[in-house]
Coordinates of C-alpha atoms and ligand atoms in Angstrom, one line a residue:
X1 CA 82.9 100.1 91.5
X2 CA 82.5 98.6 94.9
X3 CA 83.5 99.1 98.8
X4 CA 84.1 96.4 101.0
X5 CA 80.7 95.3 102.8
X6 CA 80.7 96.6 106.4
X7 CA 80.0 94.4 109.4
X8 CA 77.3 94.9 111.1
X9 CA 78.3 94.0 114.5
X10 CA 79.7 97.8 115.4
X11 CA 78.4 101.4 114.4
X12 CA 80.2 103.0 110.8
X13 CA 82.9 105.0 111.8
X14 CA 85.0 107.5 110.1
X15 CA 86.8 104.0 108.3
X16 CA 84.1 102.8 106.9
X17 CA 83.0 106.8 105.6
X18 CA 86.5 106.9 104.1
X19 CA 86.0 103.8 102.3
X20 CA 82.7 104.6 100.4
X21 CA 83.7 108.3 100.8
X22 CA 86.6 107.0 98.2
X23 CA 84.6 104.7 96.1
X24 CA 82.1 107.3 95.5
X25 CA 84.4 109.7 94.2
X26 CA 85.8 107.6 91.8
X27 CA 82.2 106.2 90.6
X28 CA 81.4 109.9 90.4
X29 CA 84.7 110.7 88.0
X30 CA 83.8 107.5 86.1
X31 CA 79.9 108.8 85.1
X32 CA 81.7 112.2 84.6
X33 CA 83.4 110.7 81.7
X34 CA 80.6 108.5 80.4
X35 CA 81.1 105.2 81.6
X36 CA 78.2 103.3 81.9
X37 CA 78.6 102.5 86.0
X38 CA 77.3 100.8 88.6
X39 CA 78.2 101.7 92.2
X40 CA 77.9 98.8 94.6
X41 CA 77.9 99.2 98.7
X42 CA 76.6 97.2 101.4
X43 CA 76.6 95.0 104.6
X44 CA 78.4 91.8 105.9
X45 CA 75.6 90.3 108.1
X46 CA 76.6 86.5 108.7
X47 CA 79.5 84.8 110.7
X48 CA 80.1 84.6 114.5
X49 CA 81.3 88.6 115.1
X50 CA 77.3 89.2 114.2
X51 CA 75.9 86.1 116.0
X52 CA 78.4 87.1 119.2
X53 CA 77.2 90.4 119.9
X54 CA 73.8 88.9 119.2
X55 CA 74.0 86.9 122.0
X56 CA 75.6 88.8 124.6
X57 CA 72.5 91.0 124.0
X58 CA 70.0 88.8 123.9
X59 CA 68.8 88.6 120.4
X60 CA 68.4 87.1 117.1
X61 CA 71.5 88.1 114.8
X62 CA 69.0 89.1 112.4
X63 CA 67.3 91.2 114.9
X64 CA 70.4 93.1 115.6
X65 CA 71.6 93.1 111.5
X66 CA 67.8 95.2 110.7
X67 CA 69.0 97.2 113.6
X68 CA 72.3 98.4 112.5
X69 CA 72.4 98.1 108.8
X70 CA 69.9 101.2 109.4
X71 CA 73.0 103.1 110.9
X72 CA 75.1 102.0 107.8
X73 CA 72.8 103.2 105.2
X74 CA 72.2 106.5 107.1
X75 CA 76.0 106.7 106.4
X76 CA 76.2 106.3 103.0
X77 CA 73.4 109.1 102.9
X78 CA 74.7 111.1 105.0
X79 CA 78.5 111.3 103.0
X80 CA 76.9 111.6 99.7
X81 CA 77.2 108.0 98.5
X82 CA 75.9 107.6 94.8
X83 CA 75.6 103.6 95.3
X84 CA 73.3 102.4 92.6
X85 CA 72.2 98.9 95.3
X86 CA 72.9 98.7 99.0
X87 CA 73.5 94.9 99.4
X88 CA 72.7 92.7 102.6
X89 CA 74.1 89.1 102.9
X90 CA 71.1 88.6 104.6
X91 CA 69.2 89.0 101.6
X92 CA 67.6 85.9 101.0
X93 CA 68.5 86.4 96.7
X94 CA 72.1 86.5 98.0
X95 CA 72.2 83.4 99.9
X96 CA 70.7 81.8 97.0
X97 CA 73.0 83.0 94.7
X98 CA 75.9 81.6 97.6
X99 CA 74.6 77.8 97.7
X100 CA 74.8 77.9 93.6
X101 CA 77.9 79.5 93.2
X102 CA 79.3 77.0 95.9
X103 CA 77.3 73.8 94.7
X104 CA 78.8 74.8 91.7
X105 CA 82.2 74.4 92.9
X106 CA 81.4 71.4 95.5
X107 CA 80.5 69.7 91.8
X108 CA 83.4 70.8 90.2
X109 CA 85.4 68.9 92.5
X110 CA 87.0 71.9 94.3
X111 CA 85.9 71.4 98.1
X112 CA 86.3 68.2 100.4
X113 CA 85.8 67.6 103.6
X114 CA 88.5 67.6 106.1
X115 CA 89.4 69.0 109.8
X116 CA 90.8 72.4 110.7
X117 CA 92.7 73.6 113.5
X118 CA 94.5 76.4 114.4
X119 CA 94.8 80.0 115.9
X120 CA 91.2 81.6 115.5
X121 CA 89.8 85.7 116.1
X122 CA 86.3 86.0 116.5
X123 CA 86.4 89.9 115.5
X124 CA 88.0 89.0 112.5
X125 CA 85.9 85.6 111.9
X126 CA 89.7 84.3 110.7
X127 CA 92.1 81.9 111.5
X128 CA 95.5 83.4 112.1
X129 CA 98.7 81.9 110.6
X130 CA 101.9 81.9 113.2
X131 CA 103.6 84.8 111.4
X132 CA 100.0 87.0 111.5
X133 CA 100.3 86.2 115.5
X134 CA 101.4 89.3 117.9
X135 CA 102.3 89.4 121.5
X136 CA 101.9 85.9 122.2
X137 CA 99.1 84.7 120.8
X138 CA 97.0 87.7 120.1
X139 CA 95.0 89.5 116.9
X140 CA 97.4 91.6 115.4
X141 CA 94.2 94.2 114.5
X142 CA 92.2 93.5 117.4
X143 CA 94.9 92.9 120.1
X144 CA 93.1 90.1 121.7
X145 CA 93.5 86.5 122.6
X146 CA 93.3 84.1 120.1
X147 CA 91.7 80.6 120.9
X148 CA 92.7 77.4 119.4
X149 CA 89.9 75.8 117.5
X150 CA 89.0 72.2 116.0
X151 CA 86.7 71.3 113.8
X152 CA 85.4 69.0 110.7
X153 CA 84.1 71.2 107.8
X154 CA 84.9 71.8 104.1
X155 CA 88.1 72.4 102.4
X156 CA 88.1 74.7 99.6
X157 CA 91.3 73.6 97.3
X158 CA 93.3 77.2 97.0
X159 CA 96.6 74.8 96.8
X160 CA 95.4 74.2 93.0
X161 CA 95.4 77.5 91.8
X162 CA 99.0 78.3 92.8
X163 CA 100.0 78.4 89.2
X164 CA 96.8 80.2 88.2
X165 CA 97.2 83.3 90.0
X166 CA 101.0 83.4 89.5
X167 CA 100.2 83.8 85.9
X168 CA 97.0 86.0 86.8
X169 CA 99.9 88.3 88.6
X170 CA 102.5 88.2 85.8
X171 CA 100.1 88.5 83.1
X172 CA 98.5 92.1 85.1
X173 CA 100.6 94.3 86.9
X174 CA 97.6 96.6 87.5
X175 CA 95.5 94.0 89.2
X176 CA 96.7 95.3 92.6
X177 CA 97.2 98.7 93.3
X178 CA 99.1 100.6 94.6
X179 CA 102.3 98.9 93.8
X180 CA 103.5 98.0 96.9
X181 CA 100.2 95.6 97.5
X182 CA 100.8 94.4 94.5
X183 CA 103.8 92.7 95.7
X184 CA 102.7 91.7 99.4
X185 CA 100.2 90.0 97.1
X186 CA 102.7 88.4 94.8
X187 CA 105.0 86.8 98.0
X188 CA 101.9 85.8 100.0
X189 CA 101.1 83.9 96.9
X190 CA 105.2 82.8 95.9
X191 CA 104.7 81.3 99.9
X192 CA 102.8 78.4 98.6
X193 CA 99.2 78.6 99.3
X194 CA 97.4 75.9 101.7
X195 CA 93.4 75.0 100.9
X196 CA 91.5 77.2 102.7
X197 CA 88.2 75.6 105.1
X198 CA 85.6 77.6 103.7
X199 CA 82.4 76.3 105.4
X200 CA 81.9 75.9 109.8
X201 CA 79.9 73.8 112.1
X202 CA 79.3 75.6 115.3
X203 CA 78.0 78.5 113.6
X204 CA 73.7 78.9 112.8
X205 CA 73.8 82.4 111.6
X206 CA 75.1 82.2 108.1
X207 CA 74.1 80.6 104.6
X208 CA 74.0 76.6 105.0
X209 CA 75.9 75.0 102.7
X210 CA 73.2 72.8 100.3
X211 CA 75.1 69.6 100.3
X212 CA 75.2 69.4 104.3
X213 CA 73.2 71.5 106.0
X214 CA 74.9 71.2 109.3
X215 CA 77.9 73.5 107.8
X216 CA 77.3 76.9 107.3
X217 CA 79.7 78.7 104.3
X218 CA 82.6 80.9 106.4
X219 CA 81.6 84.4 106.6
X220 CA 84.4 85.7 104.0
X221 CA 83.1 82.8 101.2
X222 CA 79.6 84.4 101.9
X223 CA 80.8 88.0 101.5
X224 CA 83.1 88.1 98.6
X225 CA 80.2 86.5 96.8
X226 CA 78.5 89.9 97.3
X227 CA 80.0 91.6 94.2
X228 CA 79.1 89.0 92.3
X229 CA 75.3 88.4 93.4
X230 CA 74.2 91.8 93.8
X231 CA 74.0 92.2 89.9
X232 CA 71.4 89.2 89.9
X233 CA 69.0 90.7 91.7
X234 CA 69.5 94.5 92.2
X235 CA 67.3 95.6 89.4
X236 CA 64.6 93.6 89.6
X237 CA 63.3 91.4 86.6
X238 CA 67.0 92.1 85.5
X239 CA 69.9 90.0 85.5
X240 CA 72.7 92.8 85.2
X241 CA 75.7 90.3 85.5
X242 CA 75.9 90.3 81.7
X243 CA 76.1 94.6 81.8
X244 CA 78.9 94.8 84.9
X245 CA 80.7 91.8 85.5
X246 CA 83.8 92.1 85.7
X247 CA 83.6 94.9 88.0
X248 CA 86.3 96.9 87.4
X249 CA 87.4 98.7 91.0
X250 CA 87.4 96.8 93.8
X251 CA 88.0 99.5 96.5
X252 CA 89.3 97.8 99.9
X253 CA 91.3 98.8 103.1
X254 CA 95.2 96.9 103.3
X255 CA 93.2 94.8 106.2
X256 CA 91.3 92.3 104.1
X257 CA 94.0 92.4 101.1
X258 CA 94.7 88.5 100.9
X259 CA 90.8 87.4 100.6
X260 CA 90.3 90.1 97.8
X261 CA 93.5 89.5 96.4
X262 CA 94.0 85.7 97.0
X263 CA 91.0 83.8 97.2
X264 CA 88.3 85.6 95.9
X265 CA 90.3 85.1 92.3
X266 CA 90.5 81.6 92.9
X267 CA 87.1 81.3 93.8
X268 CA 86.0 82.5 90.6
X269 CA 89.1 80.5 88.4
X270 CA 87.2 77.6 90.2
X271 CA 83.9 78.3 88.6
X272 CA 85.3 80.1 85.4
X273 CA 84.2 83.2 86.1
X274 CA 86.1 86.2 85.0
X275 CA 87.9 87.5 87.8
X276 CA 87.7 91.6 88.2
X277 CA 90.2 93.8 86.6
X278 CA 91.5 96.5 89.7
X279 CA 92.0 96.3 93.1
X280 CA 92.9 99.4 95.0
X281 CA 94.2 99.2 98.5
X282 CA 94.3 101.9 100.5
X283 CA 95.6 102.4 103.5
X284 CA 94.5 103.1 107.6
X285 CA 93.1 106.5 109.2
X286 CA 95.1 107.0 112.3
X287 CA 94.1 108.9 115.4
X288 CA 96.6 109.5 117.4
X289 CA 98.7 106.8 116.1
X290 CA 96.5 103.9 115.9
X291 CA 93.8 102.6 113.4
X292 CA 90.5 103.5 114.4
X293 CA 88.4 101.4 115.2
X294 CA 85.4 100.6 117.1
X295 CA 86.7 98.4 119.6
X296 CA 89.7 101.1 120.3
X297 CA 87.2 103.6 120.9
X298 CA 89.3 106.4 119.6
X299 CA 86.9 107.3 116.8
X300 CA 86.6 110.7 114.5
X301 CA 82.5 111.1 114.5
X302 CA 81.7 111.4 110.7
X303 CA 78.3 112.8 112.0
X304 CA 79.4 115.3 114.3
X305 CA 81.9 116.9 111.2
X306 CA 79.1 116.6 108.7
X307 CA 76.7 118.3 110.9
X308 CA 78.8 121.3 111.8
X309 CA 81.1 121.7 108.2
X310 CA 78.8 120.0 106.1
X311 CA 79.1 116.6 103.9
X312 CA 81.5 118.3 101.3
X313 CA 84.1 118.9 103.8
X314 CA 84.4 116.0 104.8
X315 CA 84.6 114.7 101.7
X316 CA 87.6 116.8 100.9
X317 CA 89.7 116.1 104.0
X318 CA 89.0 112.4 103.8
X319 CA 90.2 112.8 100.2
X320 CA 92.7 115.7 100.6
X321 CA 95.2 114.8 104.5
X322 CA 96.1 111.2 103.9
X323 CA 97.6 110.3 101.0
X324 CA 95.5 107.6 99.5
X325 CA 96.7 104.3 99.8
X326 CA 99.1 105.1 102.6
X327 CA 97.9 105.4 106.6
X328 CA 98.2 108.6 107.6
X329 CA 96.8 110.1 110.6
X330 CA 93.5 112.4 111.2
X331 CA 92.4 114.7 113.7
X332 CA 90.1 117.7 114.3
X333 CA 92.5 120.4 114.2
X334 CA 93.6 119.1 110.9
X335 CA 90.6 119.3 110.1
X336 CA 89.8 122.7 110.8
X337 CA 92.8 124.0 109.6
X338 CA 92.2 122.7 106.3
X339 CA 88.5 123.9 106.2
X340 CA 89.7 127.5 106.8
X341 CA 92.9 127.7 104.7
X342 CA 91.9 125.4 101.7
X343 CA 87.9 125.5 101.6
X344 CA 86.7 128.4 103.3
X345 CA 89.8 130.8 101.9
X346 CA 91.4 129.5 98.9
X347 CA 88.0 127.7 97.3
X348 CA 85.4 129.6 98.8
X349 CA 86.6 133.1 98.5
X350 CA 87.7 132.8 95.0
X351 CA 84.4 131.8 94.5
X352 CA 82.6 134.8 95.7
X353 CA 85.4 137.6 94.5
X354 CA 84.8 136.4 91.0
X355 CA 81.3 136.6 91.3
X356 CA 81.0 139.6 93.2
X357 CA 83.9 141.3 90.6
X358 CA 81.5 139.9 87.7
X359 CA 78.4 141.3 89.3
X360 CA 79.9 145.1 90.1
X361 CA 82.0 145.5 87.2
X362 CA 80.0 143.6 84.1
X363 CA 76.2 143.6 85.5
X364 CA 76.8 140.2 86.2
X365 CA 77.6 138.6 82.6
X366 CA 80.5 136.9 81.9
X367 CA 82.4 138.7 79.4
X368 CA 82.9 137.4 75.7
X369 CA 86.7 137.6 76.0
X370 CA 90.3 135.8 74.8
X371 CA 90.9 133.0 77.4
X372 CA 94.2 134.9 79.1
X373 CA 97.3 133.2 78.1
X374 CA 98.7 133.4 81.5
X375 CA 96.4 131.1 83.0
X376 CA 96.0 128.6 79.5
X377 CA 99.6 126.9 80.0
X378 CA 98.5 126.1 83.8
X379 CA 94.9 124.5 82.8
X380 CA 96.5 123.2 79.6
X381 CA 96.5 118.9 79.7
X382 CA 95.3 119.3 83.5
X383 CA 92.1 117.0 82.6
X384 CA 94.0 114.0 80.8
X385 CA 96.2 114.3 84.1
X386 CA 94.0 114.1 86.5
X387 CA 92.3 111.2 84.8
X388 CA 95.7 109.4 84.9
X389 CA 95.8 109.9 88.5
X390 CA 92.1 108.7 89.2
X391 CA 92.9 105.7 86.7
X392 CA 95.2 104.8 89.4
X393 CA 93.3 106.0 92.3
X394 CA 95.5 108.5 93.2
X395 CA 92.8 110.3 94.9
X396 CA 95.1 112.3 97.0
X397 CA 97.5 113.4 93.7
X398 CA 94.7 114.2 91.2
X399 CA 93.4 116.6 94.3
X400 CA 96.5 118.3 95.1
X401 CA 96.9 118.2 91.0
X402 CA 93.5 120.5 90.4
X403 CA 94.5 122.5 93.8
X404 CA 98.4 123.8 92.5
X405 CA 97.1 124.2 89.0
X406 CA 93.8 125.2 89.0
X407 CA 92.5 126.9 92.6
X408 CA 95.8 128.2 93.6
X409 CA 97.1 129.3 90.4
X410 CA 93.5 131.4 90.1
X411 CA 93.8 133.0 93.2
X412 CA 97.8 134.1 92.2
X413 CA 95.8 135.2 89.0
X414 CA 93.7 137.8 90.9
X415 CA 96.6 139.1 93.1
X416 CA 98.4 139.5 89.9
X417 CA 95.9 140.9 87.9
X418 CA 94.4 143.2 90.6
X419 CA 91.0 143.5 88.5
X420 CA 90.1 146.6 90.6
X421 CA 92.9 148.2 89.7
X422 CA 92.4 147.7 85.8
X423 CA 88.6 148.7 86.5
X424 CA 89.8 151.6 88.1
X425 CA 92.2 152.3 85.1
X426 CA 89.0 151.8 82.8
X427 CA 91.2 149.1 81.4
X428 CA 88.1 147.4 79.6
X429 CA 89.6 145.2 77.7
X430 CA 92.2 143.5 80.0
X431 CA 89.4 143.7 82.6
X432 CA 86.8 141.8 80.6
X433 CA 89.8 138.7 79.8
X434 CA 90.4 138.9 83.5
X435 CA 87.3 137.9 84.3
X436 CA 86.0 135.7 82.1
X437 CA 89.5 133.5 82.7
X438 CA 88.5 133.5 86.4
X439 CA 84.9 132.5 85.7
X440 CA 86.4 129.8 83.0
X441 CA 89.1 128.4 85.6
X442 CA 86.7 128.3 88.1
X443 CA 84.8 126.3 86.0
X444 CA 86.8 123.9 84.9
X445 CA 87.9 123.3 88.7
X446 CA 84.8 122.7 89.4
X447 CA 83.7 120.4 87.1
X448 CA 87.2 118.7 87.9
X449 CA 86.5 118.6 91.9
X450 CA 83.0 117.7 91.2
X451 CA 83.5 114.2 92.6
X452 CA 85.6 115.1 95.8
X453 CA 82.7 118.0 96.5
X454 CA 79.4 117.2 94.8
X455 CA 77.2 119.6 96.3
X456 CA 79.1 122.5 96.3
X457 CA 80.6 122.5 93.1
X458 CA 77.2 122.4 91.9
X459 CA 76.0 125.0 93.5
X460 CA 78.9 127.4 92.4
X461 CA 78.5 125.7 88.8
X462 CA 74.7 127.0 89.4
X463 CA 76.0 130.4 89.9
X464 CA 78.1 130.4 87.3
X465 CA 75.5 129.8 85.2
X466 CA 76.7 126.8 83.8
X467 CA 75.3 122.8 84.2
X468 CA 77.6 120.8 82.0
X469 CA 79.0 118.4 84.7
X470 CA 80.8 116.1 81.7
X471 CA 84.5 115.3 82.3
X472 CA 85.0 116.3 78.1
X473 CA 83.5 120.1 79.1
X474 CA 86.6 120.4 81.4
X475 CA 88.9 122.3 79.0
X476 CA 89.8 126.0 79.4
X477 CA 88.4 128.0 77.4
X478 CA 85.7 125.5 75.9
X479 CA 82.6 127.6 77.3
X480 CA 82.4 130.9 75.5
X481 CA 81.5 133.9 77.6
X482 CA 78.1 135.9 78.2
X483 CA 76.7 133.4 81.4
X484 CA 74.7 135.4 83.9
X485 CA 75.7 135.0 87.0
X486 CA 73.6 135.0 90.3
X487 CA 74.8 135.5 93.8
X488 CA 76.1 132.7 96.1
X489 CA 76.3 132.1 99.6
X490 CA 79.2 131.2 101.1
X491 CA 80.6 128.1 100.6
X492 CA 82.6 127.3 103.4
X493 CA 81.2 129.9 106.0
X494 CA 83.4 130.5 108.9
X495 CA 82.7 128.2 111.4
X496 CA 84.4 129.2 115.6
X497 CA 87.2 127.0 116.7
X498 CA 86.8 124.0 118.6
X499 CA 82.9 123.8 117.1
X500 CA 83.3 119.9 116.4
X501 CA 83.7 119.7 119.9
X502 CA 80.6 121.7 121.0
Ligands
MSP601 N1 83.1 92.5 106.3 C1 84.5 92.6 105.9 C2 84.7 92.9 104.5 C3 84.0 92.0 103.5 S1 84.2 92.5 101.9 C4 83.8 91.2 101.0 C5 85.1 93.7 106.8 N2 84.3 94.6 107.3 S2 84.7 95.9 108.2 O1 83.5 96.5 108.7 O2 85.6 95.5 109.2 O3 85.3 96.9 107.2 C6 86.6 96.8 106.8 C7 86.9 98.0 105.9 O4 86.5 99.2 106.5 C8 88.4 98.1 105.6 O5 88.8 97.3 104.6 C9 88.4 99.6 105.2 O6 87.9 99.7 103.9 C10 87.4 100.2 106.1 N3 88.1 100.7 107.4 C11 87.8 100.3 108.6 N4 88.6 101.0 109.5 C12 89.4 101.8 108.8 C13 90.3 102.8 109.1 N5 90.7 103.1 110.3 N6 90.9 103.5 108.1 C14 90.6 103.2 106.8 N7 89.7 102.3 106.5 C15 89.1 101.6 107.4 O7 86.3 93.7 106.9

């Protein structure tokens, strides 16, 4: 499983959070079920964004890479990332790695030398075809002016696999996902593909091609490689290509779809390498109508929610307000609405009624009962369908999925049921099935929405007396009663309106 490698030229924003917020859910769903995984995150340090900001500061581009990557990794700690290796491409192993990969492929015959021109973004580090142009002559992401380059570099022959990853495409309709990528993939390709320059000459700050070392390799030839090199040398004394190559999820925003979904297989057809199985695109946060970003300065501060609600929140509204894979827009009253209604009342106080109910009316054991039949056709299949979802990264779906069926239908249970009521009645029996199907669902849900909310499902799992985090231990009814449980704080405490602001 892997994110996209974040440039280091800007601070992470709430983009780049969602990203690995994503990947890490699904890495975390993947161990749940047994899968031998490795979770791969990192940083994009080369090209001229980098080595521009560099300069108008003053300083060496690797100066001002050891000075933000810091920022990025405090990210991934900070939202709960599981990443197994936090890659640089300005690990010298890496750049290695680059010059064999591409001496490789300079050998094989598939780059030449030849002269480039055309439409160029420094943010992006891409040249821009005419129909990508906006507004004149301007970045379609970065809504700046473009400038006209020239220059003699390397040709990397893209043109030759035309055939290849028309076949790649027909032969695996899963390769892209969602469907609708799958197809802007599919005509980009159907377009006719030119050979792509895949090396510069202006440029210092990147790895220098071995067979002229007046060329540096183009940023994206240099990043893409990431995936790929990282397993060489992230366990060290251990070459782990063998264990995880193919990598099975690349996770990626709709932004960079063509070099993950065009080039990057070709680059590997060229060298016969086995190219990877998924790609999931997802698509842009909004604020207020426009992708954030840094240079739009309209940005969501992942710290700022983390520090007031707490990682797990974010997690879930990441997860839970745009529908994965399509843009959708964010914003701190969305957030907070969802944090009281969802978290703090449906989640959280479900959490403590059961507990408290279990702790006044059955000394805090969970009774031995029947697993209540009203409840077992709701939970019944709801694992093997969220799994479904997840193997399509339907993040968004398998969440609303374990919300309606599970956390929902528990709290229309109690409201139903009215424990107190039946305790009042001395309704033991009834009372003791009541209970030990709330503990049980809660359970399961848990277990289910471990990924999406690692630290407080544990925590509630903890007071539930139970451990088994195992996607297979998600069935109703599979633990037996007679689990003490202990009290809880809350969850979700109430937190004043407007306190992101504050
Ligand atoms: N360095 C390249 C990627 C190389 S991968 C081999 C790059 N870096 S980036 O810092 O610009 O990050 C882009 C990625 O960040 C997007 O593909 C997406 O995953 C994430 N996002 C950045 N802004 C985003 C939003 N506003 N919304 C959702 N995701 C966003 O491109």
């Amino acid at each position: 499983m892997t994110t996209p490698i974040y440039y280091v030229n800007a601070q992470p924003h709430l983009g780049h959070a969602y990203t690995t917020i994503a990947a890490d859910v699904l890495a975390r769903h993947m161990r749940q079920r047994g899968e031998d995984t490795f979770f791969l995150t990192g940083t994009d340090e080369h090209g001229e964004p980098v080595a521009d900001v560099a300069e108008r500061e003053g300083i060496p581009p690797r100066e001002l890479a050891d000075r933000n990557v810091v920022h990025f990794k405090e990210m991934g700690e900070k939202v709960g990332a599981s990443n197994d290796f936090f890659i640089r491409t300005s690990d010298p192993e890496h750049g290695a790695a680059v010059q064999r990969f591409m001496q490789d492929l300079y050998d094989r015959g598939c780059i030449y030398p030849g002269t480039y021109e055309g439409w160029y973004c420094p943010r992006c580090a891409d040249f821009k075809t005419e129909q990508e142009i906006v507004d004149g002559n301007k970045c379609p992401i970065h809504h700046i002016e473009l400038t006209w380059e020239k220059e003699d570099n390397y040709f990397f022959r893209l043109s030759d696999f035309q055939g290849r990853l028309e076949e790649l495409y027909a032969e695996r309709p899963d390769f892209v996902l969602p469907r609708e990528r799958f197809n802007e993939a599919v005509s980009f390709i159907k377009q006719g593909l030119e050979d792509v320059s895949c090396t510069r000459a202006r440029l210092r700050w990147g790895v220098p091609a071995p067979w002229d070392e007046s060329q540096v390799f183009y940023v994206w030839f240099d990043a893409l490689l990431n995936y790929y090199t990282a397993l060489t040398y992230a366990q060290p004394g251990e070459d782990l290509t063998e264990r995880y190559w193919p990598a099975d999820f690349h996770l990626i925003g709709k932004d960079i779809l063509k070099f993950h979904a065009v080039i990057w297989p070709a680059m590997l057809m060229a060298a016969g390498v086995e190219v990877p199985r998924h790609l999931f695109i997802h698509g842009f946060l909004l604020m207020q109508g426009e992708k954030m970003s840094k240079s739009l300065g309209n940005v969501l501060d992942p710290f700022k929610v983390i520090e007031v609600f707490g990682t797990d929140a974010l997690r879930y509204y990441c997860m839970r307000e745009v529908s994965f894979g399509q843009d959708g827009s964010v914003s701190t009253e969305g957030f907070e609405a969802r944090y009281n209604t969802e978290l703090a009342n449906e989640y959280g106080n479900l959490a403590s009624r059961t507990l408290a109910m279990i702790a006044r009316y059955r000394d805090g054991a969970v009774p031995r009962a029947q697993a209540p039949a009203a409840l077992a056709g709701d939970f019944d299949g709801l694992v093997g369908e969220v799994r479904d979802r997840l193997d399509r990264a339907e993040l968004t779906a398998a969440l609303e999925l374990i919300w309606a069926r599970g956390v929902r239908r528990l709290n229309r249970f109690v409201e139903e049921q009215a424990p107190w009521t039946l305790a009042k009645e001395g309704k033991d029996e009834q009372l003791d099935e009541v209970l030990y199907g709330l503990a049980e669902g809660l359970r399961v849900v848990s277990v289910l929405l471990h990924p999406y909310m690692p630290d407080t499902t544990a925590r509630l799992l903890a007071a539930l007396g139970q451990s088994d985090l195992a996607l297979d231990a998600a069935t109703f009814g599979a633990a037996p009663g007679g689990a003490t449980v202990a009290k809880l704080a809350p969850l979700f405490p109430k937190v004043e309106p407007g306190a992101q602001a504050a």
